Every structure is written in C-alpha cells, then in structure tokens.
Short mmCIF file of C-alpha atoms in Angstrom, two decimals:
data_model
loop_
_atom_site.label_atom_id
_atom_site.label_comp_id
_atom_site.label_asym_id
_atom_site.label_seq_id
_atom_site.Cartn_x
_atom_site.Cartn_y
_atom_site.Cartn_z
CA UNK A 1 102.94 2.97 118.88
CA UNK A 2 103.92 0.92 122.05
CA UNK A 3 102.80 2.60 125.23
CA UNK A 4 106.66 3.30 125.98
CA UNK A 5 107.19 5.51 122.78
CA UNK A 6 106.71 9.04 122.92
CA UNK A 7 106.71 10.94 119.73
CA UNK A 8 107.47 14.88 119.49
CA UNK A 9 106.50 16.60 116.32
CA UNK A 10 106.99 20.35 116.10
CA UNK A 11 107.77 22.82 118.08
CA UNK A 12 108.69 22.60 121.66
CA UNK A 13 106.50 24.65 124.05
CA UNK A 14 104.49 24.32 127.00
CA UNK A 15 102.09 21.69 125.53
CA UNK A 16 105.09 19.41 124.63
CA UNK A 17 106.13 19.92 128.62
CA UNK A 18 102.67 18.58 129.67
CA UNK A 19 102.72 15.38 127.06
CA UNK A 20 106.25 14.52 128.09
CA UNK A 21 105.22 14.78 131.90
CA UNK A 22 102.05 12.89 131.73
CA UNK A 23 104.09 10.36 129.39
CA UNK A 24 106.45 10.14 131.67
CA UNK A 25 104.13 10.14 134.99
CA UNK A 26 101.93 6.87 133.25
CA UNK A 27 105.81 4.96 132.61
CA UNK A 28 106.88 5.74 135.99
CA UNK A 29 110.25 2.92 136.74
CA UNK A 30 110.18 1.63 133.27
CA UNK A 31 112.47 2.21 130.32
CA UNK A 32 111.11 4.98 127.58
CA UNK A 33 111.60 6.19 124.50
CA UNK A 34 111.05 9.52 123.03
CA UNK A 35 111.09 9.92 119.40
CA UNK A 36 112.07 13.50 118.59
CA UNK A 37 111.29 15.68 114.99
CA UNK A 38 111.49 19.60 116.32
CA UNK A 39 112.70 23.06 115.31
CA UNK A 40 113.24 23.55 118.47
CA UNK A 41 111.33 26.08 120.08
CA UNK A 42 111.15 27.68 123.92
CA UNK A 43 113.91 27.08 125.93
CA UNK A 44 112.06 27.36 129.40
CA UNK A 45 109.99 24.31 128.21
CA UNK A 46 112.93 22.58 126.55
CA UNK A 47 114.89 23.02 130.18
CA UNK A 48 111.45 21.39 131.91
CA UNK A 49 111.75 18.17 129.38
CA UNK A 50 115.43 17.62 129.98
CA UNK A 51 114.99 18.10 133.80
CA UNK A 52 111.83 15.67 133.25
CA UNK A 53 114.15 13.01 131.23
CA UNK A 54 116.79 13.28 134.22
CA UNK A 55 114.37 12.81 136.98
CA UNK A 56 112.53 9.75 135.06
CA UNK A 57 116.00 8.12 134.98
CA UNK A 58 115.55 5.86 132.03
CA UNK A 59 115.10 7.50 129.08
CA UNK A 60 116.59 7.19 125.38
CA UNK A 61 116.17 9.53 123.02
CA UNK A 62 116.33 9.12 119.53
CA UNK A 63 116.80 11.81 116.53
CA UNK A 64 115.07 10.62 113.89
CA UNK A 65 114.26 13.63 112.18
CA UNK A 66 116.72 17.06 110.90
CA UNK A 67 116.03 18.34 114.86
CA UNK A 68 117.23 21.90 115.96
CA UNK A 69 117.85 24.64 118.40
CA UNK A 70 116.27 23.43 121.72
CA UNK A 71 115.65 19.98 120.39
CA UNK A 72 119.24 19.29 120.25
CA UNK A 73 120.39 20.01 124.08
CA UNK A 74 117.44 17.88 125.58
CA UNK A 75 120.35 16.10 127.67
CA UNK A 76 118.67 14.63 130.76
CA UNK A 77 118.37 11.64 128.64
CA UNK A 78 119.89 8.73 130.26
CA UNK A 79 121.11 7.59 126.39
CA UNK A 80 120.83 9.50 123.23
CA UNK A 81 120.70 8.29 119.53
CA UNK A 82 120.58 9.36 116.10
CA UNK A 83 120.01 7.98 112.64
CA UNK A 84 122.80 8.39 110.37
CA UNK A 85 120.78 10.25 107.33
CA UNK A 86 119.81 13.40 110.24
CA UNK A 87 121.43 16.31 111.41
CA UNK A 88 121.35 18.38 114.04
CA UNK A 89 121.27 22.34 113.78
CA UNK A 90 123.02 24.56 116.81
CA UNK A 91 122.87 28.71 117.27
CA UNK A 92 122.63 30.81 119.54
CA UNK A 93 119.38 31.84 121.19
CA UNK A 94 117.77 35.06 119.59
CA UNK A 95 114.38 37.71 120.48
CA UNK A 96 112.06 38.93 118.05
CA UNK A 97 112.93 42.37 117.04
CA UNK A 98 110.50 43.04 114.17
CA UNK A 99 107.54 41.12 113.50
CA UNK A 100 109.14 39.02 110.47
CA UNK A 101 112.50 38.55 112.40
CA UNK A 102 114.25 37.62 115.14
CA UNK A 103 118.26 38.47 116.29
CA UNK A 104 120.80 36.97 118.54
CA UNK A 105 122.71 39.14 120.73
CA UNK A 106 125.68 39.67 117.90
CA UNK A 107 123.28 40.70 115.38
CA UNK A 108 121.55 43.01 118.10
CA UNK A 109 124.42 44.80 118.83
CA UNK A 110 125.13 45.85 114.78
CA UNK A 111 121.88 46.63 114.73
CA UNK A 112 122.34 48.85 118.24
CA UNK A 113 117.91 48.39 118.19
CA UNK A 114 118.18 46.90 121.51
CA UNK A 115 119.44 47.86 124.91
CA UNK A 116 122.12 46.01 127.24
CA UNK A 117 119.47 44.12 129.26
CA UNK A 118 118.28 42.31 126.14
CA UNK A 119 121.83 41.49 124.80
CA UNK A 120 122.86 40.51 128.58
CA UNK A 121 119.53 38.28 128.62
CA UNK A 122 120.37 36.35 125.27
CA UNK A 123 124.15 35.92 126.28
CA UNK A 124 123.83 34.39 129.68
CA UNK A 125 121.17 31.68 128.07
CA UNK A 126 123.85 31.32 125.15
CA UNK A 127 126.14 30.46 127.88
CA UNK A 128 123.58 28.20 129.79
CA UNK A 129 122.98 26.11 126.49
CA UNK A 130 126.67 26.20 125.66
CA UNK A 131 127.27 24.44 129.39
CA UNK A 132 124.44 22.29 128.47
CA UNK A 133 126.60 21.05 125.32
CA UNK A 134 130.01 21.04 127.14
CA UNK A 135 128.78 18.85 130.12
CA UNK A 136 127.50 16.08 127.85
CA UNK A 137 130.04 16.63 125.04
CA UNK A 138 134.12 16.56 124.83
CA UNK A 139 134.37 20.50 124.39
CA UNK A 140 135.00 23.22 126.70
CA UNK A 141 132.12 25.65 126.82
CA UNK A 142 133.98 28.87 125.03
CA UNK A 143 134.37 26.11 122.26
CA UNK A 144 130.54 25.21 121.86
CA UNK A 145 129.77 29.12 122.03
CA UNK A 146 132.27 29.10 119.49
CA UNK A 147 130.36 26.12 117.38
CA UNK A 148 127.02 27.86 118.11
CA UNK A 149 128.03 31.70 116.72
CA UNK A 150 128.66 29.38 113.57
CA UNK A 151 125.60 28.01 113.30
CA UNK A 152 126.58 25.30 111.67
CA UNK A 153 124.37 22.04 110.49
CA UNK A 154 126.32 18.94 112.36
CA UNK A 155 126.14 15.44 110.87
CA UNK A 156 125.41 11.96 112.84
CA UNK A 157 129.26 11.85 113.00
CA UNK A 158 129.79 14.92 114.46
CA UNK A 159 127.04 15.14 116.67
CA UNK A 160 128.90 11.67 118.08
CA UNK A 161 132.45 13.04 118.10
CA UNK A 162 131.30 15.83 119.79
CA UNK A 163 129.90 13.67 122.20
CA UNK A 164 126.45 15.41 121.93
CA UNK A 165 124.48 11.60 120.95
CA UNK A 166 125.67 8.23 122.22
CA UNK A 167 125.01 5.81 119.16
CA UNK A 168 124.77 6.28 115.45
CA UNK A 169 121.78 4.47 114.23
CA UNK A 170 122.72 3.39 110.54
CA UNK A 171 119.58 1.50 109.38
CA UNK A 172 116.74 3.63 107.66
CA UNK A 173 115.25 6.15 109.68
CA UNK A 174 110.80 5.52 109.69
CA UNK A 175 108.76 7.44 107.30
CA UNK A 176 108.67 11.22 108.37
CA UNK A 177 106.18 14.39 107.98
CA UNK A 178 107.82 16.33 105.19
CA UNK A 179 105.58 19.06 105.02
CA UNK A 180 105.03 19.26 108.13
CA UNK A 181 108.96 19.56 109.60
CA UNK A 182 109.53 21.93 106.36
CA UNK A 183 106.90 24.47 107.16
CA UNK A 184 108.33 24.39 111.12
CA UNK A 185 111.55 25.23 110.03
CA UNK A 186 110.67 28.29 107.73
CA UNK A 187 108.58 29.65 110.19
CA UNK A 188 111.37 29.07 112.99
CA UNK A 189 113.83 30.90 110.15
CA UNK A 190 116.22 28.07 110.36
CA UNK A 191 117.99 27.68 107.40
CA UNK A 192 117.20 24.64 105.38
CA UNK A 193 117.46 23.72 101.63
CA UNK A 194 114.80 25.42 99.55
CA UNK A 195 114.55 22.55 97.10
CA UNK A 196 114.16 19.64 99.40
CA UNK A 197 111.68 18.48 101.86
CA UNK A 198 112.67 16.52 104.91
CA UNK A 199 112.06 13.59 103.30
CA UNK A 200 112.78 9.75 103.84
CA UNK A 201 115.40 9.74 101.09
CA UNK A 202 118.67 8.58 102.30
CA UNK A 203 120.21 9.73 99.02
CA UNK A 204 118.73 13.26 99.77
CA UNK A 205 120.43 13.62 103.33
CA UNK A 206 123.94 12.29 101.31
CA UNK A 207 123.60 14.90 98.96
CA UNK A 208 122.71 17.73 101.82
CA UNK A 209 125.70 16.54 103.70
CA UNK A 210 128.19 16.85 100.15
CA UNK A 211 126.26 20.58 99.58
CA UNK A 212 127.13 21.98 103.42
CA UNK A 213 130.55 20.27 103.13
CA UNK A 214 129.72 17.80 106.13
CA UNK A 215 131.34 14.54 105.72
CA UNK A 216 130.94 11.59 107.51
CA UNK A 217 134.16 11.55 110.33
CA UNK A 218 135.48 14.87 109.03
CA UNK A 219 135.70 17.91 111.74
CA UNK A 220 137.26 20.09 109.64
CA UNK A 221 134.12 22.31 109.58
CA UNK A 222 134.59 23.07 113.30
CA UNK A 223 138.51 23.41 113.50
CA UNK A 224 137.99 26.03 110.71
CA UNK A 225 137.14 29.90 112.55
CA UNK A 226 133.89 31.03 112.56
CA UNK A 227 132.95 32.94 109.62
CA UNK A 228 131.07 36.22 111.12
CA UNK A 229 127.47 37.56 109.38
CA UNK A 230 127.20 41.22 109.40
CA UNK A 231 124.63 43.83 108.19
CA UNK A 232 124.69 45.61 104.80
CA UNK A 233 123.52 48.41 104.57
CA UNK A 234 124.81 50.48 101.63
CA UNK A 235 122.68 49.42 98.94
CA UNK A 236 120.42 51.68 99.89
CA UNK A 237 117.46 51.51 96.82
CA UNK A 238 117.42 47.35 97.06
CA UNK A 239 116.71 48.07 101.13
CA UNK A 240 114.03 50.34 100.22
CA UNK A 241 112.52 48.05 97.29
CA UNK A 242 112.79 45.15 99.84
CA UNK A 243 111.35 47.10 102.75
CA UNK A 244 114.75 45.96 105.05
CA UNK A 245 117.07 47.53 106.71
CA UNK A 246 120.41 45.81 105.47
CA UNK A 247 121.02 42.49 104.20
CA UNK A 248 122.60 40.02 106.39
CA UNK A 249 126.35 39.79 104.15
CA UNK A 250 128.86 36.36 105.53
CA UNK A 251 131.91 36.17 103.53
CA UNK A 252 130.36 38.72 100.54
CA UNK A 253 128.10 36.84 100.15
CA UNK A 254 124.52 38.31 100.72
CA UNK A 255 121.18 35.47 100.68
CA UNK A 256 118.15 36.53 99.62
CA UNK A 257 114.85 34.78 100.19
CA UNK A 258 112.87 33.30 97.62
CA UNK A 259 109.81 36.37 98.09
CA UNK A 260 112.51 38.88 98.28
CA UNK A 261 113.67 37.77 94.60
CA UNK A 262 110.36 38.08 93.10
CA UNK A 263 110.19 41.38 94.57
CA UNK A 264 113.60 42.70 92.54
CA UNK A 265 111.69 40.28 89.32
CA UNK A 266 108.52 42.06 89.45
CA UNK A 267 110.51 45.69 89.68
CA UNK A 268 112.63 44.79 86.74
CA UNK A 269 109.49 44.21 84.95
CA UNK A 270 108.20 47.08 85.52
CA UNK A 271 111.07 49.57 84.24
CA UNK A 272 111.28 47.35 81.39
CA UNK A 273 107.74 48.51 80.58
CA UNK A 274 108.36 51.81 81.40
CA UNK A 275 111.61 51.50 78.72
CA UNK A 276 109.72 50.32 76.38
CA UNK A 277 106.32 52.46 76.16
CA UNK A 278 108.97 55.54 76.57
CA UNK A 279 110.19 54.18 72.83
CA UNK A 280 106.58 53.93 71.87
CA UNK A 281 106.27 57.94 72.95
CA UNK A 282 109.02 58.51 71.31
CA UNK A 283 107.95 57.33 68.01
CA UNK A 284 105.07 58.94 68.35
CA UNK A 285 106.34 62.41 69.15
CA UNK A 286 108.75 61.24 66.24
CA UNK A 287 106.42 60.88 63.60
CA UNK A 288 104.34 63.89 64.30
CA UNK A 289 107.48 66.12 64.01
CA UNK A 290 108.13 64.79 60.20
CA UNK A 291 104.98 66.44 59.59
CA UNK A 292 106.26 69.49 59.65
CA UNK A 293 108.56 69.28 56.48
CA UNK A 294 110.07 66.72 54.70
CA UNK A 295 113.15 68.00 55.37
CA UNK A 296 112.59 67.74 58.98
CA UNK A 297 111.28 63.52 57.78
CA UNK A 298 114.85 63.00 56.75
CA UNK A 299 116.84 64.02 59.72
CA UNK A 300 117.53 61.31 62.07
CA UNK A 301 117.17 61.56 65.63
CA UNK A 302 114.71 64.21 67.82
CA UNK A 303 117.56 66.19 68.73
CA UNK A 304 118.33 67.12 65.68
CA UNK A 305 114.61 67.88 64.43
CA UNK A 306 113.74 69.79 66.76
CA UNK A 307 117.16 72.04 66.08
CA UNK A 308 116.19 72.23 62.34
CA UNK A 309 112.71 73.03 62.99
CA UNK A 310 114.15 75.99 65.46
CA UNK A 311 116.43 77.17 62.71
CA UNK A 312 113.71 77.88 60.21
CA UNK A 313 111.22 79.75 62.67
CA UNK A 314 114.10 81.93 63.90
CA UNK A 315 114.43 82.69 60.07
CA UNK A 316 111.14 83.80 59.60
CA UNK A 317 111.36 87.71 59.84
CA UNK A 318 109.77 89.72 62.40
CA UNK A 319 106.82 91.95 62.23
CA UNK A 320 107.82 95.74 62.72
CA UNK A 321 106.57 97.23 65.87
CA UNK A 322 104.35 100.12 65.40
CA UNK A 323 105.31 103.32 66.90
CA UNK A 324 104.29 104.55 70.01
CA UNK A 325 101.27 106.55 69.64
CA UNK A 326 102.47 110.80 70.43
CA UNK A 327 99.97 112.00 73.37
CA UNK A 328 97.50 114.52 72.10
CA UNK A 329 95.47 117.33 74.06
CA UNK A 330 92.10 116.25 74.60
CA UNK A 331 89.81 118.26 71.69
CA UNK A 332 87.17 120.98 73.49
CA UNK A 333 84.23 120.32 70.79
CA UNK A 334 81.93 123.16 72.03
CA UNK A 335 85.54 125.55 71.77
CA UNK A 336 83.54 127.60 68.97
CA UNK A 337 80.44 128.21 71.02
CA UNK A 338 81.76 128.54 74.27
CA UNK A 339 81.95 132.28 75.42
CA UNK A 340 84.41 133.90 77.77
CA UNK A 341 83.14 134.12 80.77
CA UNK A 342 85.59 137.47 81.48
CA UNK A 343 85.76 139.32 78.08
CA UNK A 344 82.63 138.12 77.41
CA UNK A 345 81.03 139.17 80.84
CA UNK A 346 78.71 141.71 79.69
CA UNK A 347 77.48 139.67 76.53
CA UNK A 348 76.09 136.60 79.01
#
C-alpha cells in the first residue's frame, strides 16, 4: 500500500487514534487517504480522528467496507467517498448495562435500570453526533436524531443525498476481510444479516439492499416515522427459559438470536421426551393392572381399570369385629388358703 494510504480495520479505539496520528504526522502537507472497514467503536477516539483529519487539511476518506456507528461521522475529512455496493449503519450511542448487552438512553428509560445522569450522558452525545451529521449533511439536527432513533442501514445513495459522503464510487470495491468485519459486528451487536458475510459480492450487497427495502435514489425509508422498539415482558416462562428480561418487540414483531432459538429447540426436546417415556409408564402401569383379571384386560383406558378393580374389592365382605372383651376382677389364687386376719386372729 502506497505510503499515503491508511487502512482502518476494526474497531475504533485509542490504538486507531495513535496510527491515524503518526500516519498523519509522517504525511504532514500532502494529500492522504484513509481507507475505512469499522463497527465503529469509542466515540472519544472517533472525535480525536475527525479533529486529526480536520487539522491535517487534506484528507479523503473512502468507505469501502459496510462501516458503522462512529465510523460513519468521521467528518473532518476534507472529501468523503463511498463505493456503491456499502452501507452505512447510524444509532444512537448506548452503555453497557449487563454484561451481554448494551442500551441507548430510550431503551434505558423502559428498562428504568439506570439513573438520570446516565440517560442525560447518552442524550447530550446523541445530540453531539446528530450535530456532527447535520453540519456536513442537508438535515436539521432533530431530523438526524430522528434518522438515528431508527437505526436504519443507509445505502451509497442515501448516505449522498443526505449529504453525509461526497462521491459515489461505482466500480468494484477491493477484496475485503469477511470474517473478520462479521465477527466485529456481532460482537458490537449491530444488526447484520445472519446468512451473509461481508463479502466482495456485488450481487450480495443488491440483494441486502432489496431485503432492508433500500433502493438506490429512494428516501422513502426516512420520510416514513420512526418505528419505536419496546420491551416485552409478558411472556414470562420464554424470559425465564432464555435467562432475559423481556424481548425487544418493533412493530409485533419480536427477533430472536440464533443461540436463543436453540435454547427454545433443545427445551422442546426435552418435554417431548418427557411425553413420550410418560406413555412408556403408562403402558407399563397398564399392563400390570390386566393382571389382575381378565376382565380388568378388556377395559380400555386406566381410569376405568382402576374403577372396576375398586368395585370388586369394595364387594368383598368384611370380617366381623370381635367384641370387646367384658373387664373381669383380677382372680386371688391363694383365696382358699388365705386366713382372716380378724376372725381368724386367734387361729394365726
């Protein structure tokens, strides 16, 4: 790669600021180029790169790659491009709240797990980012908070009528890291196709676009309201099975991970064992009543021979109870020999 190409894989953090800096510091008065594939990643190090771009002067950055989050706002650029088979991916910025998850300040305050600070925090950098998007684009900022609590997936044409890129690139994008971008984007819980890599495939990216209902020149997506994700929370025994607290539920519709499936698959299973070995104990238990009588062999159904079998023991008659043994006097056996120790006195 030429000495005035940067490339940025992964996620954005503090080691990206130093690359970009030292990149930057070696090209000092020339004309650059950063490459960019991200997920995005801290925005205190994404606002260092853009202030970086803006103070080099004479920088172009290119998306070559499905970019999102803080890769997509990087705008102290002097001119930004994009290949027509990528997207970019905007939301708003979020905390971790459990260790598997993380929240933006809408989802925080259904959850009510996390106090007014935090929500403040994550709305004023929400604004910040939205500015960031307004000041480049053709929007006001309420409308880019508007486009981010959507979270939608914008196209090459979008991203340009928005005003967020300068120039559509429409020849084929270099080879990218498939694996590599796909594993950054699960673990940054951005929401990508399950079936796909980020592959080189332009007929892949034409597809994605049909699926998400992204067209190429159509803004319908974004004149449309936001649709609003909430938290269900009344299906209480999938929670427990899942180990969640709710299910995040947008138009009805509830999405469940790929792991969380299996978990419901293995479950199902498992009853369906437990049916079935409760048939085998009831044959069982079955077969040993028939024993009893063949009468009780041809009635069908347990119910009904264990009635039967109760009929003929309460038929069988009961043993008389022996009466109650009368009290006697205890018997003196020396009564004959005993003498009388008043009548008698003189005789002792």
């Amino acid at each position: 790669m030429a000495n005035n190409v940067l490339r940025i894989n992964g996620e954005i953090s503090s080691y990206t600021v130093w690359r970009v800096n030292q990149f930057l510091g070696d090209n000092k008065g020339k004309p650059v180029t950063v490459r960019m594939a991200s997920p995005g990643g801290d925005v205190a190090s994404a606002v260092q790169i853009s202030h970086a771009f803006a103070d080099h002067g004479d920088v172009t950055l290119i998306h070559d790659s499905f970019n999102a989050s803080a890769a997509t706002w990087l705008f102290g650029a002097k001119t930004i491009k994009m290949y027509s088979d990528c997207m970019l991916y905007v939301h708003c910025s979020s905390k971790e709240v459990f260790y598997w998850q993380s929240m933006n300040a809408d989802q925080l305050k259904q959850m009510g797990v996390a106090n007014a600070e935090d929500i403040k925090h994550l709305e004023n950098i929400d604004r910040i980012i939205a500015g960031k998007y307004a000041s480049r684009g053709k929007r006001s900022t309420e409308d880019m908070l508007t486009v981010m609590k959507a979270h939608p997936w914008l196209t090459a044409q979008e991203c340009q009528d928005y005003g967020l890129i300068d120039e559509i690139i429409n020849e084929k994008a270099p080879a990218k890291a498939a694996n590599e971008m796909l594993s950054a984007f699960r673990n940054c819980a951005i929401p990508i196709p399950e079936d796909g890599g980020l592959s080189d495939e332009r007929s892949f990216f034409q597809k994605l676009g049909e699926m998400l209902g992204l067209t190429k020149g159509d803004n319908s997506t974004f004149n449309q309201p936001p649709t609003t994700t909430t938290m269900n929370k009344k299906f209480i025994n999938v929670n427990t099975l899942l180990n969640v607290e709710g299910l995040d539920e947008n138009d009805s519709k509830v999405v469940l991970t790929t792991n969380q499936i299996q978990v419901i698959e293995d479950k199902i299973v498992e009853l369906q064992g437990k049916v079935e070995n409760h048939g085998n104990l009831e044959k069982q238990f079955s077969d040993k009543l028939d024993e009893f009588s063949d009468e009780v062999k041809n009635i069908k159904g347990l119910d009904a021979k264990i009635s039967k079998i109760k009929q003929m023991f309460d038929k069988i008659p009961a043993t008389a109870t022996p009466a109650a043994a009368t009290q006697q006097e205890p018997v003196d056996e020396f009564a004959d020999i005993r003498k009388d120790p008043i009548n008698n006195f003189y005789d002792e």
